[in-house]
């Protein structure tokens, strides 16, 4: 069973649309959760951390459901520049290693 | 401030050869990590240094891989001898002490023929 599972997509949405990505994680002891963004052939970059109470950063909202071991990312008012792969990431509870999902591909079209 | 740098950006070698990848972390970052993404799979953790010490090498696939971080600055990852399944993108990341955020380098794309 994979540590982190995501719907690979692709998600094709028009500009201005709202899109949601989900992921599940297997280790119930996990404490730290993140969304990273990766552009084509580039390195992953931290988009936002995910907190238990949910958190928002501009057009981006992240939610965590510990009981279901489920993490989500909502993007409102999509921009062309949001086109990328979004990686759900969970830190190992016992160390610093990051466990990555395979990523969800988003394409925002004019 | 300069980010994490990696060298080379691409490497094409033949099966059985040796390749050494280099990573220069962000200045002052004690934590240095190596990750790998093979085609079609997710990014996987290889190992973690704190300064010059290996803190966690649970992700190293086998003894053909050797990582070093002499002096606690830059790190090298040597693959000897390389096999076809070693092809992929090798990412290095660094972070300051007690920080959750890891900053990734651009990666080295390794192709073993």
Short mmCIF file of C-alpha atoms in Angstrom, two decimals:
data_model
loop_
_atom_site.label_atom_id
_atom_site.label_comp_id
_atom_site.label_asym_id
_atom_site.label_seq_id
_atom_site.Cartn_x
_atom_site.Cartn_y
_atom_site.Cartn_z
CA UNK A 1 0.00 0.00 0.00
CA UNK A 2 1.39 3.38 -0.99
CA UNK A 3 2.12 5.93 1.72
CA UNK A 4 0.37 8.74 -0.16
CA UNK A 5 -2.22 8.30 -2.89
CA UNK A 6 -3.52 10.95 -5.24
CA UNK A 7 -5.79 11.05 -8.26
CA UNK A 8 -3.30 11.63 -11.10
CA UNK A 9 -5.77 13.56 -13.25
CA UNK A 10 -5.23 15.33 -15.56
CA UNK A 11 -7.65 18.02 -14.55
CA UNK A 12 -8.43 20.37 -17.45
CA UNK A 13 -10.33 23.44 -16.28
CA UNK A 14 -11.12 26.85 -17.78
CA UNK A 15 -9.71 30.03 -16.31
CA UNK A 16 -11.73 31.19 -13.35
CA UNK A 17 -12.90 27.72 -12.38
CA UNK A 18 -12.63 26.20 -8.93
CA UNK A 19 -10.82 22.88 -8.74
CA UNK A 20 -10.21 20.50 -5.85
CA UNK A 21 -7.53 17.85 -5.38
CA UNK A 22 -7.62 15.09 -2.82
CA UNK A 23 -5.14 12.72 -1.34
CA UNK A 24 -5.07 10.01 1.31
CA UNK A 25 -2.20 8.86 3.49
CA UNK A 26 -1.63 5.52 5.15
CA UNK A 27 0.30 6.29 8.36
CA UNK A 28 -2.09 7.49 11.04
CA UNK A 29 0.86 8.70 13.14
CA UNK A 30 1.80 11.33 10.52
CA UNK A 31 1.82 14.87 11.86
CA UNK A 32 3.03 17.14 9.06
CA UNK A 33 1.39 17.60 5.71
CA UNK A 34 2.13 19.75 2.69
CA UNK A 35 1.17 20.58 -0.85
CA UNK A 36 4.06 21.10 -3.24
CA UNK A 37 3.83 22.40 -6.77
CA UNK A 38 6.03 21.12 -9.58
CA UNK A 39 6.26 22.72 -12.98
CA UNK A 40 7.30 20.62 -15.96
CA UNK A 41 10.92 19.46 -15.59
CA UNK A 42 11.45 21.70 -12.57
CA UNK A 43 11.95 21.03 -8.88
CA UNK A 44 9.09 20.69 -6.41
CA UNK A 45 8.36 23.90 -4.51
CA UNK A 46 6.39 24.22 -1.31
CA UNK A 47 2.95 25.66 -1.99
CA UNK A 48 1.58 25.47 1.53
CA UNK A 49 1.61 23.49 4.71
CA UNK A 50 -1.65 21.87 5.81
CA UNK A 51 -2.87 22.47 9.35
CA UNK A 52 -5.49 20.56 11.31
CA UNK A 53 -7.85 23.50 11.40
CA UNK A 54 -7.53 24.11 7.69
CA UNK A 55 -5.71 27.06 6.22
CA UNK A 56 -5.97 29.49 3.38
CA UNK A 57 -3.40 31.38 1.33
CA UNK A 58 -5.03 33.67 -1.17
CA UNK A 59 -6.90 31.53 -3.69
CA UNK A 60 -5.64 28.30 -2.15
CA UNK A 61 -7.30 26.45 0.73
CA UNK A 62 -5.96 23.29 2.31
CA UNK A 63 -7.91 20.96 4.58
CA UNK A 64 -6.92 17.98 6.70
CA UNK A 65 -9.21 15.26 7.99
CA UNK A 66 -7.18 13.14 10.42
CA UNK A 67 -9.99 10.66 11.08
CA UNK A 68 -10.22 9.81 7.38
CA UNK A 69 -6.50 10.41 6.73
CA UNK A 70 -7.48 12.68 3.91
CA UNK A 71 -5.98 15.95 2.66
CA UNK A 72 -7.45 18.36 0.14
CA UNK A 73 -6.42 21.42 -1.83
CA UNK A 74 -8.95 23.83 -3.29
CA UNK A 75 -7.93 26.38 -5.90
CA UNK A 76 -10.42 29.17 -6.58
CA UNK A 77 -10.47 31.47 -9.61
CA UNK A 78 -7.90 29.38 -11.50
CA UNK A 79 -5.23 31.22 -13.46
CA UNK A 80 -3.29 30.00 -16.47
CA UNK A 81 -0.18 30.15 -14.29
CA UNK A 82 -1.69 27.55 -11.93
CA UNK A 83 -1.05 24.87 -14.56
CA UNK A 84 1.38 22.46 -12.92
CA UNK A 85 1.54 19.16 -11.05
CA UNK A 86 0.39 19.33 -7.44
CA UNK A 87 2.12 16.94 -5.07
CA UNK A 88 0.59 15.80 -1.80
CA UNK A 89 3.39 15.30 0.72
CA UNK A 90 3.41 13.74 4.18
CA UNK A 91 6.41 13.85 6.49
CA UNK A 92 7.53 10.63 8.15
CA UNK A 93 6.41 10.79 11.79
CA UNK A 94 9.75 9.50 13.05
CA UNK A 95 12.09 11.68 11.04
CA UNK A 96 12.44 14.24 8.30
CA UNK A 97 11.82 12.13 5.19
CA UNK A 98 9.01 13.33 2.95
CA UNK A 99 6.62 10.85 1.36
CA UNK A 100 5.26 12.10 -1.93
CA UNK A 101 2.17 11.21 -3.88
CA UNK A 102 2.59 10.77 -7.63
CA UNK A 103 1.02 14.17 -8.21
CA UNK A 104 -2.12 15.53 -9.80
CA UNK A 105 -1.74 17.32 -13.11
CA UNK A 106 -3.68 20.54 -13.63
CA UNK A 107 -4.08 22.36 -16.92
CA UNK A 108 -5.91 25.69 -16.88
CA UNK A 109 -7.08 26.75 -20.33
CA UNK A 110 -8.10 30.19 -21.64
CA UNK B 1 20.31 34.13 -1.77
CA UNK B 2 21.33 31.20 -3.96
CA UNK B 3 19.12 28.15 -3.88
CA UNK B 4 20.11 24.50 -3.86
CA UNK B 5 22.31 23.72 -6.83
CA UNK B 6 23.01 20.36 -8.41
CA UNK B 7 25.58 19.21 -10.91
CA UNK B 8 25.39 17.92 -13.55
CA UNK B 9 21.92 18.74 -14.79
CA UNK B 10 22.00 15.71 -17.07
CA UNK B 11 24.16 12.61 -17.24
CA UNK B 12 24.03 9.78 -19.75
CA UNK B 13 26.18 6.75 -18.94
CA UNK B 14 26.37 3.12 -19.86
CA UNK B 15 25.42 0.27 -17.60
CA UNK B 16 28.36 -0.66 -15.39
CA UNK B 17 29.88 2.82 -15.35
CA UNK B 18 30.19 5.07 -12.33
CA UNK B 19 28.49 8.43 -11.90
CA UNK B 20 28.86 11.01 -9.17
CA UNK B 21 26.19 13.60 -8.54
CA UNK B 22 26.87 16.72 -6.56
CA UNK B 23 24.59 18.90 -4.45
CA UNK B 24 25.33 22.27 -2.89
CA UNK B 25 22.71 23.12 -0.28
CA UNK B 26 21.59 26.59 0.69
CA UNK B 27 24.31 28.16 2.81
CA UNK B 28 23.79 27.51 6.50
CA UNK B 29 21.36 24.63 6.04
CA UNK B 30 22.42 21.75 8.27
CA UNK B 31 19.94 19.29 6.80
CA UNK B 32 20.55 17.81 3.37
CA UNK B 33 18.39 15.21 1.66
CA UNK B 34 18.56 13.10 -1.47
CA UNK B 35 15.43 11.96 -3.29
CA UNK B 36 14.87 10.14 -6.56
CA UNK B 37 12.06 9.93 -9.06
CA UNK B 38 12.08 7.05 -11.48
CA UNK B 39 9.79 7.20 -14.50
CA UNK B 40 6.15 6.67 -13.67
CA UNK B 41 6.72 6.60 -9.94
CA UNK B 42 6.51 9.08 -7.11
CA UNK B 43 9.50 10.95 -5.68
CA UNK B 44 11.14 8.68 -3.10
CA UNK B 45 13.38 9.56 -0.17
CA UNK B 46 16.93 8.20 -0.26
CA UNK B 47 18.76 9.65 2.73
CA UNK B 48 19.18 12.54 5.14
CA UNK B 49 22.34 14.20 6.45
CA UNK B 50 22.58 16.44 9.45
CA UNK B 51 25.80 18.30 8.85
CA UNK B 52 28.27 15.55 7.93
CA UNK B 53 26.41 12.71 9.65
CA UNK B 54 23.98 10.32 8.00
CA UNK B 55 20.80 10.65 10.03
CA UNK B 56 18.59 8.34 7.99
CA UNK B 57 19.63 6.23 5.02
CA UNK B 58 16.61 3.96 5.03
CA UNK B 59 15.71 4.86 1.45
CA UNK B 60 19.01 3.91 -0.17
CA UNK B 61 18.13 1.14 -2.63
CA UNK B 62 21.31 -0.97 -2.31
CA UNK B 63 25.04 -0.80 -1.70
CA UNK B 64 25.76 0.49 -5.20
CA UNK B 65 24.76 3.91 -3.88
CA UNK B 66 27.17 5.85 -1.67
CA UNK B 67 26.45 9.31 -0.31
CA UNK B 68 28.92 11.55 1.43
CA UNK B 69 28.91 15.00 2.93
CA UNK B 70 32.44 15.71 4.02
CA UNK B 71 32.76 18.88 6.06
CA UNK B 72 29.01 19.24 6.27
CA UNK B 73 28.72 21.42 3.20
CA UNK B 74 28.16 19.94 -0.25
CA UNK B 75 27.19 16.33 -0.78
CA UNK B 76 27.94 13.73 -3.43
CA UNK B 77 25.94 10.68 -4.42
CA UNK B 78 27.90 8.03 -6.26
CA UNK B 79 26.33 5.16 -8.16
CA UNK B 80 28.78 2.34 -8.87
CA UNK B 81 28.19 0.33 -10.98
CA UNK B 82 25.12 1.92 -12.53
CA UNK B 83 22.24 -0.29 -13.64
CA UNK B 84 19.41 0.46 -16.06
CA UNK B 85 16.88 0.82 -13.24
CA UNK B 86 18.92 3.66 -11.72
CA UNK B 87 17.69 6.00 -14.46
CA UNK B 88 15.60 8.83 -13.13
CA UNK B 89 15.79 12.32 -11.68
CA UNK B 90 17.82 12.73 -8.51
CA UNK B 91 16.78 15.66 -6.37
CA UNK B 92 18.68 17.18 -3.52
CA UNK B 93 16.96 19.29 -0.88
CA UNK B 94 18.10 21.23 2.16
CA UNK B 95 16.51 22.76 5.20
CA UNK B 96 17.60 24.74 8.24
CA UNK B 97 17.56 23.20 11.70
CA UNK B 98 14.14 22.29 13.07
CA UNK B 99 12.36 23.40 9.90
CA UNK B 100 9.67 21.46 8.09
CA UNK B 101 10.23 23.19 4.76
CA UNK B 102 12.65 21.49 2.41
CA UNK B 103 14.03 23.48 -0.52
CA UNK B 104 14.69 21.41 -3.60
CA UNK B 105 17.37 21.72 -6.22
CA UNK B 106 16.63 21.43 -9.94
CA UNK B 107 17.63 17.79 -10.05
CA UNK B 108 20.06 15.68 -12.03
CA UNK B 109 18.50 13.66 -14.82
CA UNK B 110 20.40 10.36 -15.01
CA UNK B 111 20.03 8.04 -17.96
CA UNK B 112 21.70 4.64 -17.86
CA UNK B 113 21.89 2.92 -21.24
#
